[in-house]
Amino acid sequence: MPVDSRSLGITGFQFYCMSLAAIGSFNFGWNIGSVNIPGDVLQNCVTGREYYGPFPSCIFVGSNTAWGVITGSYALGALIGAVASNPVIDKRGYKFTLSWFALLNVA
């Protein structure tokens, strides 16, 4: 006998899916915000400016606005990556696309 879905309330599976979506969003926000944790060391060169090979120990960023743009560009990069991966996923599939993009991040 069919049951009206409006009378069921929230099922266990719906709660599980909502929890996964919330945890995923929290994780994305945490990863974006975690760039700000070492911000003082990276911006103000509190340990002094030293070079380890070709790489400096800090990046002098003169203002908080520039640091905000740098941090915000990570979210913009995620958006561009999501849009750019769609045609590749349609042609090659998820496994190929995830493997290829992981190799690009390592290289």
PDB file of C-alpha atoms in Angstrom:
ATOM      1  CA  MET A   1       0.000   0.000   0.000  1.00  0.00           C
ATOM      2  CA  PRO A   2       1.534   3.370  -1.012  1.00  0.00           C
ATOM      3  CA  VAL A   3       2.398   5.796   1.775  1.00  0.00           C
ATOM      4  CA  ASP A   4       2.137   9.562   1.423  1.00  0.00           C
ATOM      5  CA  SER A   5       5.713  10.860   1.743  1.00  0.00           C
ATOM      6  CA  ARG A   6       4.507  14.035   3.467  1.00  0.00           C
ATOM      7  CA  SER A   7       3.457  12.008   6.494  1.00  0.00           C
ATOM      8  CA  LEU A   8       6.784  10.169   6.903  1.00  0.00           C
ATOM      9  CA  GLY A   9       8.816  13.074   8.265  1.00  0.00           C
ATOM     10  CA  ILE A  10      12.596  12.706   8.047  1.00  0.00           C
ATOM     11  CA  THR A  11      13.759   9.173   7.365  1.00  0.00           C
ATOM     12  CA  GLY A  12      17.085   7.762   8.484  1.00  0.00           C
ATOM     13  CA  PHE A  13      18.462   7.836   4.949  1.00  0.00           C
ATOM     14  CA  GLN A  14      17.483  11.497   4.512  1.00  0.00           C
ATOM     15  CA  PHE A  15      19.209  12.366   7.771  1.00  0.00           C
ATOM     16  CA  TYR A  16      22.302  10.456   6.646  1.00  0.00           C
ATOM     17  CA  CYS A  17      22.393  12.335   3.316  1.00  0.00           C
ATOM     18  CA  MET A  18      21.868  15.696   5.037  1.00  0.00           C
ATOM     19  CA  SER A  19      24.685  14.910   7.470  1.00  0.00           C
ATOM     20  CA  LEU A  20      27.076  14.009   4.661  1.00  0.00           C
ATOM     21  CA  ALA A  21      26.229  17.227   2.817  1.00  0.00           C
ATOM     22  CA  ALA A  22      26.753  19.290   5.971  1.00  0.00           C
ATOM     23  CA  ILE A  23      30.055  17.591   6.796  1.00  0.00           C
ATOM     24  CA  GLY A  24      31.266  18.116   3.225  1.00  0.00           C
ATOM     25  CA  SER A  25      30.407  21.814   3.361  1.00  0.00           C
ATOM     26  CA  PHE A  26      32.042  22.169   6.776  1.00  0.00           C
ATOM     27  CA  ASN A  27      35.175  20.419   5.486  1.00  0.00           C
ATOM     28  CA  PHE A  28      35.369  22.712   2.452  1.00  0.00           C
ATOM     29  CA  GLY A  29      34.968  25.805   4.644  1.00  0.00           C
ATOM     30  CA  TRP A  30      37.562  24.530   7.111  1.00  0.00           C
ATOM     31  CA  ASN A  31      40.090  23.932   4.341  1.00  0.00           C
ATOM     32  CA  ILE A  32      39.510  27.409   2.910  1.00  0.00           C
ATOM     33  CA  GLY A  33      39.871  28.991   6.351  1.00  0.00           C
ATOM     34  CA  SER A  34      42.930  26.983   7.326  1.00  0.00           C
ATOM     35  CA  VAL A  35      45.010  29.175   5.028  1.00  0.00           C
ATOM     36  CA  ASN A  36      44.509  31.968   7.567  1.00  0.00           C
ATOM     37  CA  ILE A  37      46.091  30.009  10.425  1.00  0.00           C
ATOM     38  CA  PRO A  38      49.719  30.546   9.300  1.00  0.00           C
ATOM     39  CA  GLY A  39      48.792  33.934   7.834  1.00  0.00           C
ATOM     40  CA  ASP A  40      50.729  35.996  10.374  1.00  0.00           C
ATOM     41  CA  VAL A  41      53.926  34.035   9.794  1.00  0.00           C
ATOM     42  CA  LEU A  42      53.543  34.141   6.023  1.00  0.00           C
ATOM     43  CA  GLN A  43      52.528  37.795   5.769  1.00  0.00           C
ATOM     44  CA  ASN A  44      54.697  39.555   8.310  1.00  0.00           C
ATOM     45  CA  CYS A  45      57.870  37.454   8.059  1.00  0.00           C
ATOM     46  CA  VAL A  46      58.102  37.137  11.867  1.00  0.00           C
ATOM     47  CA  THR A  47      60.815  34.483  11.574  1.00  0.00           C
ATOM     48  CA  GLY A  48      62.885  36.593   9.198  1.00  0.00           C
ATOM     49  CA  ARG A  49      63.154  36.272   5.451  1.00  0.00           C
ATOM     50  CA  GLU A  50      65.298  33.283   4.552  1.00  0.00           C
ATOM     51  CA  TYR A  51      65.547  31.256   1.374  1.00  0.00           C
ATOM     52  CA  TYR A  52      65.411  27.476   1.261  1.00  0.00           C
ATOM     53  CA  GLY A  53      66.674  26.832  -2.228  1.00  0.00           C
ATOM     54  CA  PRO A  54      64.609  28.964  -4.599  1.00  0.00           C
ATOM     55  CA  PHE A  55      61.719  29.329  -2.112  1.00  0.00           C
ATOM     56  CA  PRO A  56      61.429  32.107   0.494  1.00  0.00           C
ATOM     57  CA  SER A  57      60.368  31.333   4.069  1.00  0.00           C
ATOM     58  CA  CYS A  58      57.585  33.931   3.910  1.00  0.00           C
ATOM     59  CA  ILE A  59      55.582  35.875   1.355  1.00  0.00           C
ATOM     60  CA  PHE A  60      55.399  39.574   2.170  1.00  0.00           C
ATOM     61  CA  VAL A  61      51.818  40.680   1.471  1.00  0.00           C
ATOM     62  CA  GLY A  62      51.421  44.358   2.376  1.00  0.00           C
ATOM     63  CA  SER A  63      47.720  44.397   3.350  1.00  0.00           C
ATOM     64  CA  ASN A  64      44.877  42.298   4.676  1.00  0.00           C
ATOM     65  CA  THR A  65      42.965  42.943   1.453  1.00  0.00           C
ATOM     66  CA  ALA A  66      45.625  41.253  -0.639  1.00  0.00           C
ATOM     67  CA  TRP A  67      45.690  38.306   1.783  1.00  0.00           C
ATOM     68  CA  GLY A  68      41.882  38.075   1.489  1.00  0.00           C
ATOM     69  CA  VAL A  69      42.157  37.952  -2.299  1.00  0.00           C
ATOM     70  CA  ILE A  70      44.795  35.229  -2.062  1.00  0.00           C
ATOM     71  CA  THR A  71      42.624  33.185   0.311  1.00  0.00           C
ATOM     72  CA  GLY A  72      39.487  33.745  -1.788  1.00  0.00           C
ATOM     73  CA  SER A  73      41.230  32.614  -4.937  1.00  0.00           C
ATOM     74  CA  TYR A  74      41.237  29.059  -3.561  1.00  0.00           C
ATOM     75  CA  ALA A  75      37.429  29.001  -3.718  1.00  0.00           C
ATOM     76  CA  LEU A  76      37.543  30.458  -7.224  1.00  0.00           C
ATOM     77  CA  GLY A  77      39.988  27.731  -8.235  1.00  0.00           C
ATOM     78  CA  ALA A  78      37.606  25.094  -6.871  1.00  0.00           C
ATOM     79  CA  LEU A  79      34.780  26.559  -8.967  1.00  0.00           C
ATOM     80  CA  ILE A  80      36.904  26.600 -12.120  1.00  0.00           C
ATOM     81  CA  GLY A  81      38.053  23.037 -11.470  1.00  0.00           C
ATOM     82  CA  ALA A  82      34.479  21.831 -10.996  1.00  0.00           C
ATOM     83  CA  VAL A  83      33.309  23.468 -14.227  1.00  0.00           C
ATOM     84  CA  ALA A  84      36.364  22.348 -16.219  1.00  0.00           C
ATOM     85  CA  SER A  85      36.092  18.740 -15.088  1.00  0.00           C
ATOM     86  CA  ASN A  86      32.508  18.268 -16.301  1.00  0.00           C
ATOM     87  CA  PRO A  87      33.313  17.745 -20.013  1.00  0.00           C
ATOM     88  CA  VAL A  88      36.165  15.394 -19.118  1.00  0.00           C
ATOM     89  CA  ILE A  89      33.879  13.380 -16.825  1.00  0.00           C
ATOM     90  CA  ASP A  90      31.284  13.099 -19.590  1.00  0.00           C
ATOM     91  CA  LYS A  91      33.852  11.763 -22.072  1.00  0.00           C
ATOM     92  CA  ARG A  92      36.206   9.673 -19.911  1.00  0.00           C
ATOM     93  CA  GLY A  93      34.387   8.927 -16.640  1.00  0.00           C
ATOM     94  CA  TYR A  94      34.994   9.705 -12.981  1.00  0.00           C
ATOM     95  CA  LYS A  95      37.887   7.333 -12.344  1.00  0.00           C
ATOM     96  CA  PHE A  96      40.010   8.746 -15.174  1.00  0.00           C
ATOM     97  CA  THR A  97      39.184  12.351 -14.247  1.00  0.00           C
ATOM     98  CA  LEU A  98      39.943  11.957 -10.545  1.00  0.00           C
ATOM     99  CA  SER A  99      43.190  10.133 -11.281  1.00  0.00           C
ATOM    100  CA  TRP A 100      44.307  12.718 -13.840  1.00  0.00           C
ATOM    101  CA  PHE A 101      43.479  15.721 -11.654  1.00  0.00           C
ATOM    102  CA  ALA A 102      45.253  14.095  -8.691  1.00  0.00           C
ATOM    103  CA  LEU A 103      48.357  13.670 -10.853  1.00  0.00           C
ATOM    104  CA  LEU A 104      48.121  17.332 -11.896  1.00  0.00           C
ATOM    105  CA  ASN A 105      48.029  18.389  -8.251  1.00  0.00           C
ATOM    106  CA  VAL A 106      51.091  16.308  -7.390  1.00  0.00           C
ATOM    107  CA  ALA A 107      53.118  17.466 -10.392  1.00  0.00           C
TER     108      ALA A 107
END
